[in-house]
Structure formats: structure tokens, C-alpha cells
mmCIF file of C-alpha atoms in Angstrom:
data_model
loop_
_atom_site.group_PDB
_atom_site.id
_atom_site.type_symbol
_atom_site.label_atom_id
_atom_site.label_comp_id
_atom_site.label_asym_id
_atom_site.label_seq_id
_atom_site.Cartn_x
_atom_site.Cartn_y
_atom_site.Cartn_z
ATOM 1 C CA MET O 1 75.454 -8.101 81.894
ATOM 2 C CA ASP O 2 77.996 -5.321 81.475
ATOM 3 C CA ILE O 3 75.877 -2.371 80.317
ATOM 4 C CA THR O 4 78.126 0.391 79.009
ATOM 5 C CA GLN O 5 77.292 4.026 78.465
ATOM 6 C CA ARG O 6 77.879 3.378 74.760
ATOM 7 C CA ILE O 7 75.062 0.794 74.674
ATOM 8 C CA LEU O 8 72.626 3.141 76.395
ATOM 9 C CA PHE O 9 73.577 6.091 74.167
ATOM 10 C CA HIS O 10 73.061 3.886 71.105
ATOM 11 C CA LEU O 11 69.618 2.708 72.230
ATOM 12 C CA LEU O 12 68.543 6.242 73.124
ATOM 13 C CA GLU O 13 69.292 7.360 69.558
ATOM 14 C CA ALA O 14 66.058 5.685 68.421
ATOM 15 C CA ALA O 15 63.951 8.261 70.271
ATOM 16 C CA HIS O 16 66.180 11.316 70.734
ATOM 17 C CA ARG O 17 68.423 13.700 68.861
ATOM 18 C CA ILE O 18 71.543 12.812 70.765
ATOM 19 C CA THR O 19 75.094 14.095 70.343
ATOM 20 C CA THR O 20 77.962 11.852 71.446
ATOM 21 C CA TRP O 21 81.762 11.695 71.177
ATOM 22 C CA PRO O 22 82.494 7.984 70.871
ATOM 23 C CA SER O 23 85.899 6.572 71.743
ATOM 24 C CA GLU O 24 86.943 2.932 71.364
ATOM 25 C CA SER O 25 89.137 3.050 74.459
ATOM 26 C CA CYS O 26 86.684 4.825 76.785
ATOM 27 C CA SER O 27 83.928 2.772 78.342
ATOM 28 C CA VAL O 28 82.246 2.740 81.733
ATOM 29 C CA SER O 29 79.863 0.144 83.165
ATOM 30 C CA VAL O 30 76.494 1.608 84.139
ATOM 31 C CA THR O 31 74.588 -0.067 86.964
ATOM 32 C CA SER O 32 71.838 2.529 87.377
ATOM 33 C CA ALA O 33 70.812 6.120 86.580
ATOM 34 C CA THR O 34 69.647 9.197 88.460
ATOM 35 C CA ILE O 35 69.158 12.953 88.092
ATOM 36 C CA TYR O 36 72.240 14.950 89.058
ATOM 37 C CA GLU O 37 72.360 16.800 92.369
ATOM 38 C CA ASN O 38 75.348 18.614 93.834
ATOM 39 C CA ARG O 39 76.289 15.975 96.389
ATOM 40 C CA TYR O 40 78.409 12.838 96.761
ATOM 41 C CA LEU O 41 78.387 10.877 93.495
ATOM 42 C CA ASP O 42 78.285 7.089 93.249
ATOM 43 C CA GLU O 43 80.454 5.368 90.649
ATOM 44 C CA ASN O 44 79.061 3.520 87.632
ATOM 45 C CA MET O 45 76.023 5.790 87.461
ATOM 46 C CA LEU O 46 74.513 7.512 84.450
ATOM 47 C CA TYR O 47 73.692 11.037 85.590
ATOM 48 C CA ILE O 48 71.100 13.198 83.849
ATOM 49 C CA VAL O 49 72.215 16.827 84.149
ATOM 50 C CA PRO O 50 69.480 19.439 83.505
ATOM 51 C CA GLN O 51 70.625 22.844 82.281
ATOM 52 C CA ASN O 52 69.668 24.524 85.578
ATOM 53 C CA ALA O 53 72.158 22.275 87.429
ATOM 54 C CA LEU O 54 75.148 23.406 85.369
ATOM 55 C CA PRO O 55 76.294 26.298 87.676
ATOM 56 C CA GLU O 56 77.167 23.821 90.453
ATOM 57 C CA PHE O 57 78.106 20.879 88.222
ATOM 58 C CA ARG O 58 81.413 19.007 88.574
ATOM 59 C CA PHE O 59 82.716 16.005 86.632
ATOM 60 C CA TYR O 60 83.834 12.786 88.318
ATOM 61 C CA TYR O 61 85.575 9.814 86.747
ATOM 62 C CA GLY O 62 83.826 6.455 86.720
ATOM 63 C CA ASN O 63 80.438 7.822 85.646
ATOM 64 C CA ALA O 64 78.518 8.683 82.484
ATOM 65 C CA TRP O 65 76.570 11.859 81.767
ATOM 66 C CA ILE O 66 73.617 13.047 79.721
ATOM 67 C CA PHE O 67 73.313 16.831 79.526
ATOM 68 C CA LEU O 68 69.929 18.362 78.740
ATOM 69 C CA LEU O 69 70.910 21.575 76.958
ATOM 70 C CA THR O 70 68.883 24.073 74.991
ATOM 71 C CA ASP O 71 72.068 25.266 73.315
ATOM 72 C CA PRO O 72 74.857 22.646 73.204
ATOM 73 C CA LYS O 73 77.391 25.452 72.660
ATOM 74 C CA ALA O 74 76.439 27.047 75.986
ATOM 75 C CA PHE O 75 78.379 24.418 77.924
ATOM 76 C CA SER O 76 81.826 23.124 77.044
ATOM 77 C CA ILE O 77 82.545 19.505 77.929
ATOM 78 C CA PRO O 78 86.272 18.877 78.534
ATOM 79 C CA ASP O 79 87.794 16.497 75.974
ATOM 80 C CA LYS O 80 88.688 13.835 78.542
ATOM 81 C CA TYR O 81 85.023 13.512 79.618
ATOM 82 C CA ARG O 82 83.449 13.654 76.168
ATOM 83 C CA PRO O 83 83.508 9.868 75.502
ATOM 84 C CA TYR O 84 81.395 9.413 78.649
ATOM 85 C CA SER O 85 78.969 12.218 77.794
ATOM 86 C CA ALA O 86 75.965 12.826 75.585
ATOM 87 C CA VAL O 87 73.853 15.909 74.878
ATOM 88 C CA ILE O 88 70.085 15.893 74.333
ATOM 89 C CA PRO O 89 67.943 19.015 73.699
ATOM 90 C CA ASP O 90 66.573 20.617 76.865
ATOM 91 C CA SER O 91 62.947 20.018 75.861
ATOM 92 C CA THR O 92 63.290 16.423 77.089
ATOM 93 C CA SER O 93 61.877 15.897 80.588
ATOM 94 C CA PRO O 94 64.583 14.640 83.037
ATOM 95 C CA ILE O 95 62.093 12.414 84.851
ATOM 96 C CA ARG O 96 60.731 10.925 81.626
ATOM 97 C CA LEU O 97 64.266 10.332 80.340
ATOM 98 C CA LEU O 98 65.198 8.646 83.624
ATOM 99 C CA GLU O 99 62.218 6.295 83.301
ATOM 100 C CA GLU O 100 63.267 5.544 79.740
ATOM 101 C CA ILE O 101 66.793 4.668 80.846
ATOM 102 C CA PHE O 102 65.469 2.417 83.627
ATOM 103 C CA ASN O 103 63.317 0.607 81.063
ATOM 104 C CA LEU O 104 66.337 0.146 78.776
ATOM 105 C CA ILE O 105 68.405 -1.295 81.617
ATOM 106 C CA ILE O 106 65.577 -3.726 82.477
ATOM 107 C CA LYS O 107 65.233 -4.633 78.785
ATOM 108 C CA LEU O 108 68.962 -5.348 78.516
ATOM 109 C CA HIS O 109 68.975 -7.596 81.590
ATOM 110 C CA ARG O 110 65.928 -9.482 80.290
ATOM 111 C CA TRP O 111 67.664 -9.910 76.922
ATOM 112 C CA ASP O 112 70.720 -11.271 78.697
ATOM 113 C CA GLY O 113 68.484 -13.604 80.724
ATOM 114 C CA GLN O 114 66.929 -14.976 77.530
ATOM 115 C CA LEU O 115 70.400 -15.726 76.174
ATOM 116 C CA LYS O 116 71.423 -17.461 79.401
ATOM 117 C CA ASN O 117 68.272 -19.595 79.375
ATOM 118 C CA ALA O 118 68.772 -20.514 75.727
ATOM 119 C CA ILE O 119 72.321 -21.670 76.448
ATOM 120 C CA ALA O 120 71.214 -23.639 79.521
ATOM 121 C CA ASN O 121 68.448 -25.346 77.498
ATOM 122 C CA GLN O 122 70.829 -26.117 74.604
ATOM 123 C CA ALA O 123 68.714 -24.141 72.156
ATOM 124 C CA PRO O 124 69.672 -24.260 68.446
ATOM 125 C CA ILE O 125 72.030 -21.533 67.293
ATOM 126 C CA LYS O 126 69.241 -20.072 65.130
ATOM 127 C CA GLU O 127 67.227 -19.474 68.305
ATOM 128 C CA ILE O 128 70.220 -17.628 69.792
ATOM 129 C CA PHE O 129 70.318 -15.491 66.636
ATOM 130 C CA ARG O 130 66.583 -14.765 66.973
ATOM 131 C CA ILE O 131 67.099 -13.494 70.525
ATOM 132 C CA CYS O 132 70.154 -11.460 69.549
ATOM 133 C CA GLN O 133 68.230 -9.747 66.764
ATOM 134 C CA GLN O 134 65.876 -8.172 69.302
ATOM 135 C CA LEU O 135 68.636 -5.602 69.892
ATOM 136 C CA LEU O 136 70.861 -6.201 66.850
ATOM 137 C CA PRO O 137 68.398 -6.489 63.928
ATOM 138 C CA PHE O 138 70.949 -7.512 61.306
ATOM 139 C CA PRO O 139 71.638 -10.697 59.307
ATOM 140 C CA MET O 140 74.090 -13.034 61.072
ATOM 141 C CA ILE O 141 76.011 -16.145 60.080
ATOM 142 C CA ILE O 142 78.665 -18.521 61.441
ATOM 143 C CA ILE O 143 81.194 -19.919 58.974
ATOM 144 C CA ASN O 144 83.848 -22.421 60.022
ATOM 145 C CA LYS O 145 87.488 -22.302 58.986
ATOM 146 C CA ASP O 146 86.684 -24.402 55.910
ATOM 147 C CA PHE O 147 83.985 -21.925 54.758
ATOM 148 C CA ARG O 148 81.206 -24.337 55.674
ATOM 149 C CA VAL O 149 78.067 -22.560 56.896
ATOM 150 C CA ILE O 150 77.334 -23.686 60.452
ATOM 151 C CA SER O 151 74.220 -21.597 61.099
ATOM 152 C CA TYR O 152 72.568 -18.352 60.022
ATOM 153 C CA SER O 153 69.700 -16.072 60.980
ATOM 154 C CA GLU O 154 66.421 -16.513 59.130
ATOM 155 C CA ASP O 155 66.903 -13.274 57.175
ATOM 156 C CA TYR O 156 70.523 -13.858 56.178
ATOM 157 C CA PHE O 157 70.248 -15.174 52.633
ATOM 158 C CA HIS O 158 67.317 -12.920 51.776
ATOM 159 C CA HIS O 159 69.301 -9.768 52.608
ATOM 160 C CA VAL O 160 72.932 -10.763 51.985
ATOM 161 C CA LEU O 161 72.908 -13.440 49.260
ATOM 162 C CA PRO O 162 69.441 -13.320 47.652
ATOM 163 C CA GLU O 163 70.710 -15.038 44.504
ATOM 164 C CA HIS O 164 72.087 -18.030 46.429
ATOM 165 C CA SER O 165 69.904 -21.083 45.830
ATOM 166 C CA GLU O 166 68.032 -22.878 48.609
ATOM 167 C CA LYS O 167 69.983 -26.129 48.215
ATOM 168 C CA ASN O 168 73.367 -24.423 48.607
ATOM 169 C CA LYS O 169 72.718 -22.678 51.898
ATOM 170 C CA GLN O 170 75.356 -24.755 53.696
ATOM 171 C CA HIS O 171 78.077 -23.491 51.377
ATOM 172 C CA VAL O 172 79.681 -20.114 50.783
ATOM 173 C CA PRO O 173 79.625 -19.295 47.030
ATOM 174 C CA PHE O 174 82.881 -19.984 45.183
ATOM 175 C CA ASP O 175 83.291 -16.419 43.991
ATOM 176 C CA THR O 176 82.923 -15.126 47.561
ATOM 177 C CA VAL O 177 85.531 -17.581 48.848
ATOM 178 C CA ASN O 178 87.881 -16.638 46.041
ATOM 179 C CA ASP O 179 87.529 -12.914 46.796
ATOM 180 C CA LEU O 180 88.144 -13.466 50.495
ATOM 181 C CA LEU O 181 91.181 -15.678 50.038
ATOM 182 C CA SER O 182 92.690 -13.165 47.615
ATOM 183 C CA ASP O 183 92.471 -10.486 50.293
ATOM 184 C CA PRO O 184 95.520 -10.487 52.641
ATOM 185 C CA SER O 185 93.573 -8.566 55.306
ATOM 186 C CA PHE O 186 91.008 -11.378 55.487
ATOM 187 C CA LEU O 187 93.715 -13.986 56.064
ATOM 188 C CA GLU O 188 95.434 -11.819 58.682
ATOM 189 C CA ALA O 189 92.100 -11.366 60.472
ATOM 190 C CA GLN O 190 92.110 -15.053 61.434
ATOM 191 C CA ASN O 191 94.464 -14.108 64.270
ATOM 192 C CA GLU O 192 92.131 -11.465 65.742
ATOM 193 C CA LYS O 193 91.094 -12.271 69.317
ATOM 194 C CA THR O 194 88.579 -9.434 69.768
ATOM 195 C CA VAL O 195 85.616 -8.018 67.864
ATOM 196 C CA PHE O 196 86.728 -6.424 64.605
ATOM 197 C CA ILE O 197 85.250 -4.835 61.490
ATOM 198 C CA TYR O 198 85.981 -6.213 58.049
ATOM 199 C CA SER O 199 85.104 -4.580 54.735
ATOM 200 C CA GLN O 200 86.524 -5.125 51.257
ATOM 201 C CA ALA O 201 85.451 -1.762 49.887
ATOM 202 C CA ARG O 202 84.912 1.685 51.376
ATOM 203 C CA GLN O 203 81.267 1.977 50.436
ATOM 204 C CA GLU O 204 80.451 -1.648 51.214
ATOM 205 C CA PRO O 205 78.250 -2.348 54.266
ATOM 206 C CA LEU O 206 80.407 -3.305 57.217
ATOM 207 C CA ARG O 207 80.799 -6.817 58.573
ATOM 208 C CA ILE O 208 81.229 -7.037 62.332
ATOM 209 C CA CYS O 209 83.231 -10.181 63.080
ATOM 210 C CA TYR O 210 84.330 -12.326 65.984
ATOM 211 C CA ASN O 211 86.656 -15.304 65.626
ATOM 212 C CA ILE O 212 85.869 -18.454 67.589
ATOM 213 C CA PHE O 213 88.914 -20.302 68.910
ATOM 214 C CA HIS O 214 89.140 -23.758 70.401
ATOM 215 C CA ASN O 215 92.280 -24.926 72.188
ATOM 216 C CA GLY O 216 94.010 -21.840 70.809
ATOM 217 C CA ASN O 217 93.142 -22.648 67.186
ATOM 218 C CA TYR O 218 90.937 -20.559 64.895
ATOM 219 C CA THR O 219 87.879 -22.680 64.163
ATOM 220 C CA ALA O 220 85.019 -20.415 62.994
ATOM 221 C CA ARG O 221 83.863 -16.841 62.533
ATOM 222 C CA LEU O 222 80.667 -15.116 63.631
ATOM 223 C CA ILE O 223 79.689 -12.364 61.179
ATOM 224 C CA LEU O 224 77.023 -9.683 61.497
ATOM 225 C CA HIS O 225 76.238 -7.833 58.264
ATOM 226 C CA SER O 226 75.446 -4.177 58.855
ATOM 227 C CA ARG O 227 73.193 -2.569 56.267
ATOM 228 C CA THR O 228 75.373 0.558 56.124
ATOM 229 C CA ASN O 229 79.055 1.461 56.243
ATOM 230 C CA TYR O 230 78.672 2.769 59.803
ATOM 231 C CA VAL O 231 78.346 0.934 63.102
ATOM 232 C CA SER O 232 78.143 2.544 66.550
ATOM 233 C CA LEU O 233 80.341 1.591 69.483
ATOM 234 C CA GLY O 234 77.168 0.654 71.346
ATOM 235 C CA GLU O 235 76.377 -1.907 68.656
ATOM 236 C CA LEU O 236 79.915 -3.254 68.944
ATOM 237 C CA ASP O 237 79.481 -3.640 72.718
ATOM 238 C CA LEU O 238 76.195 -5.518 72.188
ATOM 239 C CA PHE O 239 77.828 -7.721 69.558
ATOM 240 C CA ARG O 240 80.755 -8.434 71.891
ATOM 241 C CA HIS O 241 78.352 -9.569 74.607
ATOM 242 C CA MET O 242 76.403 -11.722 72.175
ATOM 243 C CA ALA O 243 79.565 -13.269 70.680
ATOM 244 C CA ALA O 244 80.603 -14.716 74.042
ATOM 245 C CA TYR O 245 77.345 -16.684 74.157
ATOM 246 C CA ILE O 246 77.654 -17.773 70.532
ATOM 247 C CA GLN O 247 81.147 -19.124 71.200
ATOM 248 C CA ARG O 248 79.863 -21.163 74.148
ATOM 249 C CA ILE O 249 76.962 -22.649 72.199
ATOM 250 C CA TYR O 250 79.160 -23.303 69.142
ATOM 251 C CA ILE O 251 81.667 -25.373 71.109
ATOM 252 C CA GLN O 252 78.787 -27.039 72.961
ATOM 253 C CA PHE O 253 77.224 -28.132 69.662
ATOM 254 C CA THR O 254 80.400 -29.129 67.819
ATOM 255 C CA GLY O 255 81.969 -30.871 70.812
ATOM 256 C CA ALA O 256 85.523 -30.710 72.049
ATOM 257 C CA GLU O 257 86.853 -31.355 68.541
ATOM 258 C CA GLU O 258 85.199 -30.779 65.192
ATOM 259 C CA LEU O 259 84.515 -33.908 63.193
ATOM 260 C CA TYR O 260 87.177 -34.073 60.537
ATOM 261 C CA HIS O 261 86.683 -36.863 58.064
ATOM 262 C CA GLN O 262 90.264 -36.807 56.798
ATOM 263 C CA ASN O 263 90.774 -39.377 59.539
ATOM 264 C CA ASP O 264 88.209 -41.893 58.312
ATOM 265 C CA THR O 265 89.431 -45.236 56.972
ATOM 266 C CA LEU O 266 88.995 -44.413 53.269
ATOM 267 C CA HIS O 267 91.045 -41.210 53.521
ATOM 268 C CA ARG O 268 93.723 -42.972 55.557
ATOM 269 C CA LEU O 269 93.885 -45.735 52.944
ATOM 270 C CA CYS O 270 94.237 -43.282 50.040
ATOM 271 C CA ARG O 271 96.847 -41.310 51.952
ATOM 272 C CA SER O 272 98.887 -44.448 52.640
ATOM 273 C CA LEU O 273 98.881 -45.510 48.982
ATOM 274 C CA ILE O 274 99.433 -42.093 47.368
ATOM 275 C CA LEU O 275 102.077 -40.855 49.813
ATOM 276 C CA LYS O 276 103.617 -44.324 50.198
ATOM 277 C CA SER O 277 103.594 -43.786 53.961
ATOM 278 C CA ASP O 278 102.396 -47.294 54.910
ATOM 279 C CA SER O 279 102.008 -50.646 53.199
ATOM 280 C CA VAL O 280 98.477 -52.023 53.095
ATOM 281 C CA ALA O 281 97.527 -55.621 52.439
ATOM 282 C CA VAL O 282 95.145 -56.239 49.520
ATOM 283 C CA SER O 283 92.691 -57.968 51.880
ATOM 284 C CA ASP O 284 92.614 -54.852 54.078
ATOM 285 C CA MET O 285 92.019 -52.651 51.013
ATOM 286 C CA GLU O 286 89.105 -54.819 49.912
ATOM 287 C CA ARG O 287 87.541 -54.708 53.399
ATOM 288 C CA ILE O 288 87.867 -50.903 53.688
ATOM 289 C CA LEU O 289 86.531 -50.290 50.177
ATOM 290 C CA ALA O 290 83.574 -52.601 50.843
ATOM 291 C CA ASP O 291 82.578 -50.407 53.800
ATOM 292 C CA TYR O 292 82.070 -47.575 51.286
ATOM 293 C CA GLU O 293 80.511 -49.852 48.644
ATOM 294 C CA TRP O 294 83.604 -49.467 46.486
ATOM 295 C CA SER O 295 85.484 -52.287 44.763
ATOM 296 C CA MET O 296 89.120 -52.894 43.824
ATOM 297 C CA LYS O 297 88.038 -53.266 40.175
ATOM 298 C CA ASP O 298 85.911 -50.137 39.888
ATOM 299 C CA THR O 299 87.050 -47.532 37.347
ATOM 300 C CA TYR O 300 89.075 -44.740 38.961
ATOM 301 C CA GLN O 301 90.667 -41.476 37.873
ATOM 302 C CA ILE O 302 93.026 -39.174 39.785
ATOM 303 C CA TYR O 303 93.083 -35.374 39.650
ATOM 304 C CA CYS O 304 95.968 -33.308 40.938
ATOM 305 C CA ILE O 305 94.897 -29.759 41.868
ATOM 306 C CA GLN O 306 97.443 -26.983 42.391
ATOM 307 C CA PHE O 307 96.851 -23.364 43.367
ATOM 308 C CA THR O 308 98.146 -20.189 41.765
ATOM 309 C CA GLY O 309 97.897 -16.464 42.389
ATOM 310 C CA LEU O 310 97.197 -15.110 45.873
ATOM 311 C CA VAL O 311 95.197 -18.065 47.124
ATOM 312 C CA GLU O 312 96.706 -19.541 50.269
ATOM 313 C CA PHE O 313 96.731 -23.355 50.110
ATOM 314 C CA HIS O 314 96.006 -24.133 53.755
ATOM 315 C CA SER O 315 93.089 -21.716 53.874
ATOM 316 C CA ILE O 316 91.268 -23.293 50.956
ATOM 317 C CA ALA O 317 92.299 -26.976 50.997
ATOM 318 C CA ASN O 318 89.660 -28.094 53.491
ATOM 319 C CA PHE O 319 86.991 -25.926 51.866
ATOM 320 C CA LEU O 320 87.606 -27.330 48.393
ATOM 321 C CA GLN O 321 87.841 -30.884 49.696
ATOM 322 C CA GLN O 322 84.449 -30.699 51.378
ATOM 323 C CA GLU O 323 82.853 -28.873 48.441
ATOM 324 C CA LEU O 324 83.981 -31.427 45.857
ATOM 325 C CA GLU O 325 83.397 -34.487 48.024
ATOM 326 C CA ASP O 326 79.894 -33.255 48.850
ATOM 327 C CA LYS O 327 79.138 -32.606 45.197
ATOM 328 C CA TRP O 328 80.589 -35.909 43.983
ATOM 329 C CA LYS O 329 79.945 -38.342 46.803
ATOM 330 C CA ASN O 330 82.020 -41.200 45.408
ATOM 331 C CA SER O 331 85.370 -39.471 45.656
ATOM 332 C CA CYS O 332 88.153 -38.997 48.144
ATOM 333 C CA MET O 333 90.547 -36.036 48.377
ATOM 334 C CA ILE O 334 93.726 -35.712 50.404
ATOM 335 C CA PRO O 335 96.228 -32.827 50.750
ATOM 336 C CA ALA O 336 99.814 -33.503 49.698
ATOM 337 C CA GLU O 337 102.286 -30.636 50.226
ATOM 338 C CA ASN O 338 100.865 -27.749 48.154
ATOM 339 C CA ARG O 339 98.509 -29.926 46.125
ATOM 340 C CA LEU O 340 95.227 -31.762 46.496
ATOM 341 C CA ILE O 341 95.028 -35.326 45.194
ATOM 342 C CA TRP O 342 91.483 -36.300 44.315
ATOM 343 C CA VAL O 343 90.523 -39.919 43.683
ATOM 344 C CA VAL O 344 87.200 -40.219 41.822
ATOM 345 C CA ASN O 345 85.329 -43.525 41.588
ATOM 346 C CA LEU O 346 83.803 -43.212 38.122
ATOM 347 C CA THR O 347 81.880 -46.471 38.466
ATOM 348 C CA ARG O 348 79.992 -45.582 41.649
ATOM 349 C CA GLY O 349 79.506 -42.011 40.446
ATOM 350 C CA ASN O 350 77.948 -43.229 37.168
ATOM 351 C CA LEU O 351 80.598 -41.350 35.211
ATOM 352 C CA THR O 352 82.156 -44.168 33.186
ATOM 353 C CA ARG O 353 80.094 -43.466 30.044
ATOM 354 C CA ASP O 354 80.095 -39.691 29.901
ATOM 355 C CA THR O 355 82.241 -37.330 31.976
ATOM 356 C CA THR O 356 81.343 -34.202 29.967
ATOM 357 C CA ARG O 357 79.063 -32.617 32.593
ATOM 358 C CA PHE O 358 81.438 -33.621 35.387
ATOM 359 C CA HIS O 359 84.435 -32.008 33.651
ATOM 360 C CA LYS O 360 82.429 -28.890 32.793
ATOM 361 C CA GLU O 361 81.448 -28.310 36.418
ATOM 362 C CA LEU O 362 84.959 -29.092 37.623
ATOM 363 C CA THR O 363 86.424 -26.637 35.115
ATOM 364 C CA TYR O 364 84.166 -23.906 36.480
ATOM 365 C CA THR O 365 85.329 -24.640 40.024
ATOM 366 C CA ILE O 366 88.996 -24.666 39.036
ATOM 367 C CA ARG O 367 88.663 -21.353 37.207
ATOM 368 C CA GLU O 368 86.764 -19.660 40.045
ATOM 369 C CA LEU O 369 89.318 -20.679 42.677
ATOM 370 C CA ILE O 370 92.414 -19.694 40.678
ATOM 371 C CA CYS O 371 93.903 -23.164 40.448
ATOM 372 C CA LYS O 372 94.834 -25.694 37.785
ATOM 373 C CA ALA O 373 94.383 -29.446 37.561
ATOM 374 C CA GLY O 374 96.070 -32.422 35.939
ATOM 375 C CA VAL O 375 94.230 -35.677 35.305
ATOM 376 C CA SER O 376 95.376 -39.308 35.030
ATOM 377 C CA ASN O 377 94.172 -41.999 32.642
ATOM 378 C CA CYS O 378 91.332 -44.193 33.878
ATOM 379 C CA PHE O 379 92.387 -47.411 35.629
ATOM 380 C CA ASN O 380 90.584 -50.460 37.033
ATOM 381 C CA ASN O 381 92.722 -51.512 39.980
ATOM 382 C CA PHE O 382 92.599 -49.485 43.200
ATOM 383 C CA ASN O 383 96.068 -50.747 44.069
ATOM 384 C CA TYR O 384 97.450 -48.646 41.176
ATOM 385 C CA LEU O 385 97.126 -45.567 43.352
#
């Protein structure tokens, strides 16, 4: 594990009044620690510098420093070394602090070992989250590119979305999706290849994010919800280390390619008929429909959904398709240019007598996602598509 001075400074904050000068571009790997003496210095060491060592002290690049000072103003740290330095009051014992740092380094390597073992044993993602929360005690979630919830830490919905019902925990709420897709910075963030921070409002708790790519394509996002609008660089380094493991386990669980049911036979059939891309024999239609317990003579209705406002079609098409098809099982939706064409089997969905509730719920969805819909008359021949 790459243990940076920023991680150690962050962890030491729990027990000490520590002053640091964080810098995103300045990081050094720390392999061990010792008390400073005026002799040859090894690289990648964290040196504890007591106040009585200051008269003979000299800086060297490639190391990190903790100064034990009674008066922080009594010693001036040059600007170029400040990102690698921290100041703790002189009352702290150098030997006790050194033991504490050794224990932190051991703890970090054990934490990393737990993550490695979990990956090797193909542990569930929730178990990976549980291990990660030993050092990053914040709610975490993975959402795929279609806003489907892949996994989340046990405390996620309690702290982040307490009003979200138990049965909907595999879905991001409509209003949240709508807010995100109306935010240009959220859409632009899909191209980020490193850890980044996303927040929609200044006073809103920060979200630390990492995009998961497969074969160069954005496929999911790991999100840690901070409880404040501040996050330390040490926490970012820990998150970065954790994210690499999450990406490995995510691809391991989802396989080389995510299952994408737009390629099943029913969707291919609807696409062929609606887009007139291929001719299909009636006997083939009957066979395909029978596989889904549909019939040529069931009652069908078609909805055409178009988007308005700032919502980007490609970002929401897959989300809306899965949401509506999950909610109304006997339906099939396909994208067509900047529209979604939704075929609903009213017979199998028990909607032939009364569609009032169905239309009411659909109207709510349409309104929340800033789109509009047109609807066809009912028909009793699938070939009329």
C-alpha cells in the first residue's frame, strides 16, 4: 500500500492538535518513521523533529516531517516544504508519537491486506464497503451509468436518503436523477479519470467520486458521502486506494460486459417492427411473443416519450427504460433517435379495464423527468406496430 504523509497526518488528527499545509500536487510515500538526528537521511521517511533538534536541522526532499514545537511561530517552515510538514505541540513525547505512527502504518497495511483477501475470496461488494469504513466511516454507494444502484454500505440509506422506501433501494429517486441530469457539471464529470469531488451547493456535504470505466467506457460511479463540506487530502488518498479495489471487484462481479437486455429477442422484435429495420415473419413473431407469455391478439398501446429542458437524452434513456420496465413488467421500451418508444401489453398487465392508476403514476414520472408523452389508441394485433 502507498502510505502518503497526507494519510498519516489525517489519521493523527484524531488524537493531536496538528497543523498542516495540504497541497493536492505534493505527496510523498512513507515507508517508515524515526526521530530526527543530524546525519544521513533516508528517503521516504517520516521524521519527528523535536524542538531541541532545530539548531542543526536541515530539510531534504523525498521525506515528510512532524515538528514538535512549543511555539509554532518560533520556527519558519519554507513554503516548498510545507505540504510535507506538520506541527504538533511540544508537549507530545517523540517516542510515544513514533510508536503511534508505527501502529498506524501497521493498521494501514492490515487494512490493505483485508481488502486484498476480500478480493481474492470474491467477497460481496458490501463486505468491501464494510472493510473500507474502518478508515473511511462514511456512507458509500455504487451507481451504474443508468442510475441503477449496484451496491451500497449498510448505513447509506439511513444517513443519505432516509425517506427512500425499503422496496426502492435498487433505484435512485426520480427527483435526484432529474436534478443531476439538469446539472452540466454532473454530465461533464462522466469523463473524469481520477478521484474528484462533486457538490451541487456550497453548503451541501461533499460527495467524493470515482468513475469506473470498462474498455474505455464510463460504466459506473463510486460515491462516498461526506457528512460535512470539507474533506482532507488524506481521506482522498484513502478513497483513491479503496476505489482501485472497488473497480476490480465491480468488473469481476458484472463480468466483461454488463448485461444489457436491449439485445433480448423481444426488444429486437419491437425494434425491427417500429424502426422498419427488418421484416419478421408472423410465425417468428408468435414464437418470440410466446417466450414472454404474450400473444399477437393481446391489447397493446404505444407511448412516445420525448425530453425537454436540460435533460440529456442518452444519459437518461437507459435509466427510464429500466425504471418503467421494472415497474410495469409487461412492457418493452426501445430508443429511437431522441425519443423512447414504449410498447405496453395491457392484457398481461391487467390494464385493459382501468388504466387510471397506471396513467397517474406515468404522469408523475413524466413530470419529474422533464419530458412529455404521446399515446396511441389501443390495438389488438401486435403486427400493427
